[in-house]
Amino acid sequence: MRDLLKIVSWLRARRVVEVGHGRNLRYLKELMRLGIDAYGVEIDIQHVRRALNEGIPSVNADAIKESRWILRTLRPDLVYAVRPPVELAVGLIERYPTVALKMMEEERYELPESLVRVGGWLLHCVRFSHFREKPKKP
């Protein structure tokens, strides 16, 4: 969580979207606790209902097929996913300007090169100008 918060801070992200939150809502809960406008995008309606029941904004959508709607409606500064399938990760990188991914180590080589790695997170960003300060590669 600490590394995701570093990325959120570098980007000065005020609106963040988690793709595929599933049953694990801890990232969204913590972001909301810190005053970040956080949303979940989930394809499984049962997980969306659970999030809504816990007071977490979540929409039932396919993050790839409905990326234009998500960008236009939710206007995220950052889209992130925790351990998505490689195909979803690549799709997110292709469709959103700023993406943070927490991938399994063996899957990282299948992705385009990230801008920077922050702990277990890979940050794919259109340009460094999104940053308050240029992060250092580890």
PDB file of C-alpha atoms in Angstrom:
ATOM      1  CA  MET A   1       0.000   0.000   0.000  1.00  0.00           C
ATOM      2  CA  ARG A   2       2.845   2.368   0.849  1.00  0.00           C
ATOM      3  CA  ASP A   3       4.243   2.152  -2.685  1.00  0.00           C
ATOM      4  CA  LEU A   4       0.875   2.833  -4.293  1.00  0.00           C
ATOM      5  CA  LEU A   5       0.534   5.889  -2.059  1.00  0.00           C
ATOM      6  CA  LYS A   6       3.956   7.108  -3.253  1.00  0.00           C
ATOM      7  CA  ILE A   7       2.730   6.905  -6.830  1.00  0.00           C
ATOM      8  CA  VAL A   8      -0.512   8.698  -5.959  1.00  0.00           C
ATOM      9  CA  SER A   9       1.524  11.427  -4.260  1.00  0.00           C
ATOM     10  CA  TRP A  10       3.992  11.830  -7.171  1.00  0.00           C
ATOM     11  CA  LEU A  11       1.121  12.167  -9.602  1.00  0.00           C
ATOM     12  CA  ARG A  12      -0.828  14.463  -7.282  1.00  0.00           C
ATOM     13  CA  ALA A  13      -3.708  12.144  -8.097  1.00  0.00           C
ATOM     14  CA  ARG A  14      -7.023  13.262  -6.685  1.00  0.00           C
ATOM     15  CA  ARG A  15      -9.181  10.708  -8.496  1.00  0.00           C
ATOM     16  CA  VAL A  16      -8.059   7.089  -8.669  1.00  0.00           C
ATOM     17  CA  VAL A  17      -9.700   4.029 -10.223  1.00  0.00           C
ATOM     18  CA  GLU A  18      -8.960   0.435  -9.260  1.00  0.00           C
ATOM     19  CA  VAL A  19      -9.721  -2.036 -12.035  1.00  0.00           C
ATOM     20  CA  GLY A  20     -10.847  -5.470 -10.892  1.00  0.00           C
ATOM     21  CA  HIS A  21     -11.091  -4.949  -7.130  1.00  0.00           C
ATOM     22  CA  GLY A  22     -12.836  -8.282  -6.622  1.00  0.00           C
ATOM     23  CA  ARG A  23     -13.510  -9.070  -2.958  1.00  0.00           C
ATOM     24  CA  ASN A  24     -10.391  -7.260  -1.754  1.00  0.00           C
ATOM     25  CA  LEU A  25     -11.372  -3.672  -1.022  1.00  0.00           C
ATOM     26  CA  ARG A  26      -8.462  -2.703   1.216  1.00  0.00           C
ATOM     27  CA  TYR A  27      -6.725  -0.451  -1.350  1.00  0.00           C
ATOM     28  CA  LEU A  28      -9.903   1.489  -2.093  1.00  0.00           C
ATOM     29  CA  LYS A  29     -10.757   1.775   1.600  1.00  0.00           C
ATOM     30  CA  GLU A  30      -7.322   3.161   2.450  1.00  0.00           C
ATOM     31  CA  LEU A  31      -7.333   5.647  -0.430  1.00  0.00           C
ATOM     32  CA  MET A  32     -10.755   6.885   0.615  1.00  0.00           C
ATOM     33  CA  ARG A  33      -9.634   7.127   4.249  1.00  0.00           C
ATOM     34  CA  LEU A  34      -6.831   9.436   3.075  1.00  0.00           C
ATOM     35  CA  GLY A  35      -9.237  11.688   1.210  1.00  0.00           C
ATOM     36  CA  ILE A  36      -8.577  10.376  -2.294  1.00  0.00           C
ATOM     37  CA  ASP A  37     -11.609  10.196  -4.573  1.00  0.00           C
ATOM     38  CA  ALA A  38     -11.416   6.440  -5.278  1.00  0.00           C
ATOM     39  CA  TYR A  39     -13.628   4.258  -7.452  1.00  0.00           C
ATOM     40  CA  GLY A  40     -13.712   0.594  -8.303  1.00  0.00           C
ATOM     41  CA  VAL A  41     -14.407  -0.793 -11.767  1.00  0.00           C
ATOM     42  CA  GLU A  42     -15.368  -4.445 -11.648  1.00  0.00           C
ATOM     43  CA  ILE A  43     -16.840  -6.815 -14.213  1.00  0.00           C
ATOM     44  CA  ASP A  44     -18.427  -9.120 -11.591  1.00  0.00           C
ATOM     45  CA  ILE A  45     -21.695  -7.598 -10.345  1.00  0.00           C
ATOM     46  CA  GLN A  46     -21.486  -9.480  -7.017  1.00  0.00           C
ATOM     47  CA  HIS A  47     -18.201  -7.716  -6.185  1.00  0.00           C
ATOM     48  CA  VAL A  48     -19.701  -4.368  -7.196  1.00  0.00           C
ATOM     49  CA  ARG A  49     -22.661  -4.951  -4.857  1.00  0.00           C
ATOM     50  CA  ARG A  50     -20.331  -5.861  -2.011  1.00  0.00           C
ATOM     51  CA  ALA A  51     -18.299  -2.684  -2.535  1.00  0.00           C
ATOM     52  CA  LEU A  52     -21.422  -0.533  -2.672  1.00  0.00           C
ATOM     53  CA  ASN A  53     -22.731  -2.177   0.509  1.00  0.00           C
ATOM     54  CA  GLU A  54     -19.476  -1.166   2.214  1.00  0.00           C
ATOM     55  CA  GLY A  55     -19.806   2.424   1.006  1.00  0.00           C
ATOM     56  CA  ILE A  56     -17.181   2.194  -1.729  1.00  0.00           C
ATOM     57  CA  PRO A  57     -18.110   3.647  -5.129  1.00  0.00           C
ATOM     58  CA  SER A  58     -17.899   0.886  -7.724  1.00  0.00           C
ATOM     59  CA  VAL A  59     -19.269   0.459 -11.229  1.00  0.00           C
ATOM     60  CA  ASN A  60     -20.026  -2.705 -13.146  1.00  0.00           C
ATOM     61  CA  ALA A  61     -18.047  -2.283 -16.363  1.00  0.00           C
ATOM     62  CA  ASP A  62     -15.430  -3.849 -18.601  1.00  0.00           C
ATOM     63  CA  ALA A  63     -12.447  -1.537 -18.094  1.00  0.00           C
ATOM     64  CA  ILE A  64     -11.134  -2.191 -21.608  1.00  0.00           C
ATOM     65  CA  LYS A  65     -14.314  -2.138 -23.687  1.00  0.00           C
ATOM     66  CA  GLU A  66     -15.686   0.821 -21.770  1.00  0.00           C
ATOM     67  CA  SER A  67     -12.436   2.749 -21.309  1.00  0.00           C
ATOM     68  CA  ARG A  68     -13.732   5.851 -23.118  1.00  0.00           C
ATOM     69  CA  TRP A  69     -16.766   5.971 -20.828  1.00  0.00           C
ATOM     70  CA  ILE A  70     -14.557   5.520 -17.743  1.00  0.00           C
ATOM     71  CA  LEU A  71     -12.163   8.259 -18.849  1.00  0.00           C
ATOM     72  CA  ARG A  72     -14.991  10.643 -19.714  1.00  0.00           C
ATOM     73  CA  THR A  73     -17.177   9.919 -16.681  1.00  0.00           C
ATOM     74  CA  LEU A  74     -14.782   9.114 -13.835  1.00  0.00           C
ATOM     75  CA  ARG A  75     -11.866  11.234 -15.165  1.00  0.00           C
ATOM     76  CA  PRO A  76      -9.156   9.341 -13.228  1.00  0.00           C
ATOM     77  CA  ASP A  77      -5.675  10.744 -12.689  1.00  0.00           C
ATOM     78  CA  LEU A  78      -4.471   7.181 -12.136  1.00  0.00           C
ATOM     79  CA  VAL A  79      -5.813   3.737 -13.006  1.00  0.00           C
ATOM     80  CA  TYR A  80      -4.321   0.800 -11.147  1.00  0.00           C
ATOM     81  CA  ALA A  81      -4.754  -2.951 -10.951  1.00  0.00           C
ATOM     82  CA  VAL A  82      -3.446  -5.481  -8.467  1.00  0.00           C
ATOM     83  CA  ARG A  83      -2.297  -8.707 -10.121  1.00  0.00           C
ATOM     84  CA  PRO A  84      -4.387  -8.503 -13.278  1.00  0.00           C
ATOM     85  CA  PRO A  85      -4.075 -11.072 -16.059  1.00  0.00           C
ATOM     86  CA  VAL A  86      -1.379  -9.989 -18.524  1.00  0.00           C
ATOM     87  CA  GLU A  87      -3.957  -9.342 -21.269  1.00  0.00           C
ATOM     88  CA  LEU A  88      -5.853  -6.941 -19.012  1.00  0.00           C
ATOM     89  CA  ALA A  89      -2.623  -5.226 -17.938  1.00  0.00           C
ATOM     90  CA  VAL A  90      -1.578  -4.644 -21.564  1.00  0.00           C
ATOM     91  CA  GLY A  91      -5.063  -3.370 -22.410  1.00  0.00           C
ATOM     92  CA  LEU A  92      -4.948  -0.886 -19.520  1.00  0.00           C
ATOM     93  CA  ILE A  93      -1.544   0.405 -20.636  1.00  0.00           C
ATOM     94  CA  GLU A  94      -2.868   0.878 -24.176  1.00  0.00           C
ATOM     95  CA  ARG A  95      -6.077   2.682 -23.169  1.00  0.00           C
ATOM     96  CA  TYR A  96      -5.248   4.844 -20.140  1.00  0.00           C
ATOM     97  CA  PRO A  97      -2.585   7.557 -19.909  1.00  0.00           C
ATOM     98  CA  THR A  98      -1.372   6.700 -16.399  1.00  0.00           C
ATOM     99  CA  VAL A  99      -1.435   3.113 -15.133  1.00  0.00           C
ATOM    100  CA  ALA A 100       0.129   1.436 -12.092  1.00  0.00           C
ATOM    101  CA  LEU A 101       0.262  -2.352 -12.041  1.00  0.00           C
ATOM    102  CA  LYS A 102       1.246  -4.795  -9.331  1.00  0.00           C
ATOM    103  CA  MET A 103       2.150  -7.901 -11.315  1.00  0.00           C
ATOM    104  CA  MET A 104       3.518 -11.297 -10.470  1.00  0.00           C
ATOM    105  CA  GLU A 105       7.282 -11.240 -11.019  1.00  0.00           C
ATOM    106  CA  GLU A 106       7.187 -13.811 -13.824  1.00  0.00           C
ATOM    107  CA  GLU A 107       4.563 -11.800 -15.742  1.00  0.00           C
ATOM    108  CA  ARG A 108       6.486  -8.534 -15.804  1.00  0.00           C
ATOM    109  CA  TYR A 109       8.601  -9.517 -18.788  1.00  0.00           C
ATOM    110  CA  GLU A 110       5.429  -9.817 -20.909  1.00  0.00           C
ATOM    111  CA  LEU A 111       4.540  -6.134 -20.481  1.00  0.00           C
ATOM    112  CA  PRO A 112       5.863  -3.040 -22.242  1.00  0.00           C
ATOM    113  CA  GLU A 113       8.688  -1.435 -20.307  1.00  0.00           C
ATOM    114  CA  SER A 114       7.410   0.683 -17.447  1.00  0.00           C
ATOM    115  CA  LEU A 115       8.435   4.246 -16.775  1.00  0.00           C
ATOM    116  CA  VAL A 116       9.530   3.411 -13.263  1.00  0.00           C
ATOM    117  CA  ARG A 117       9.240   0.671 -10.690  1.00  0.00           C
ATOM    118  CA  VAL A 118       8.143   1.597  -7.188  1.00  0.00           C
ATOM    119  CA  GLY A 119       8.493  -1.397  -4.915  1.00  0.00           C
ATOM    120  CA  GLY A 120       6.235  -4.053  -6.390  1.00  0.00           C
ATOM    121  CA  TRP A 121       4.436  -1.581  -8.678  1.00  0.00           C
ATOM    122  CA  LEU A 122       5.158  -0.785 -12.327  1.00  0.00           C
ATOM    123  CA  LEU A 123       4.153   2.709 -13.412  1.00  0.00           C
ATOM    124  CA  HIS A 124       3.263   3.305 -17.052  1.00  0.00           C
ATOM    125  CA  CYS A 125       2.835   7.007 -17.676  1.00  0.00           C
ATOM    126  CA  VAL A 126       2.603   9.051 -20.874  1.00  0.00           C
ATOM    127  CA  ARG A 127       5.196  11.564 -19.692  1.00  0.00           C
ATOM    128  CA  PHE A 128       7.217  12.567 -16.642  1.00  0.00           C
ATOM    129  CA  SER A 129       5.511  15.954 -16.527  1.00  0.00           C
ATOM    130  CA  HIS A 130       2.770  14.262 -14.505  1.00  0.00           C
ATOM    131  CA  PHE A 131       5.238  14.148 -11.624  1.00  0.00           C
ATOM    132  CA  ARG A 132       5.957  16.760  -9.014  1.00  0.00           C
ATOM    133  CA  GLU A 133       9.500  15.429  -8.987  1.00  0.00           C
ATOM    134  CA  LYS A 134      11.046  12.853 -11.245  1.00  0.00           C
ATOM    135  CA  PRO A 135      11.126   9.529  -9.398  1.00  0.00           C
ATOM    136  CA  LYS A 136      14.358   7.597  -9.266  1.00  0.00           C
ATOM    137  CA  LYS A 137      14.625   4.111 -10.651  1.00  0.00           C
ATOM    138  CA  PRO A 138      15.629   1.638  -7.936  1.00  0.00           C
TER     139      PRO A 138
END
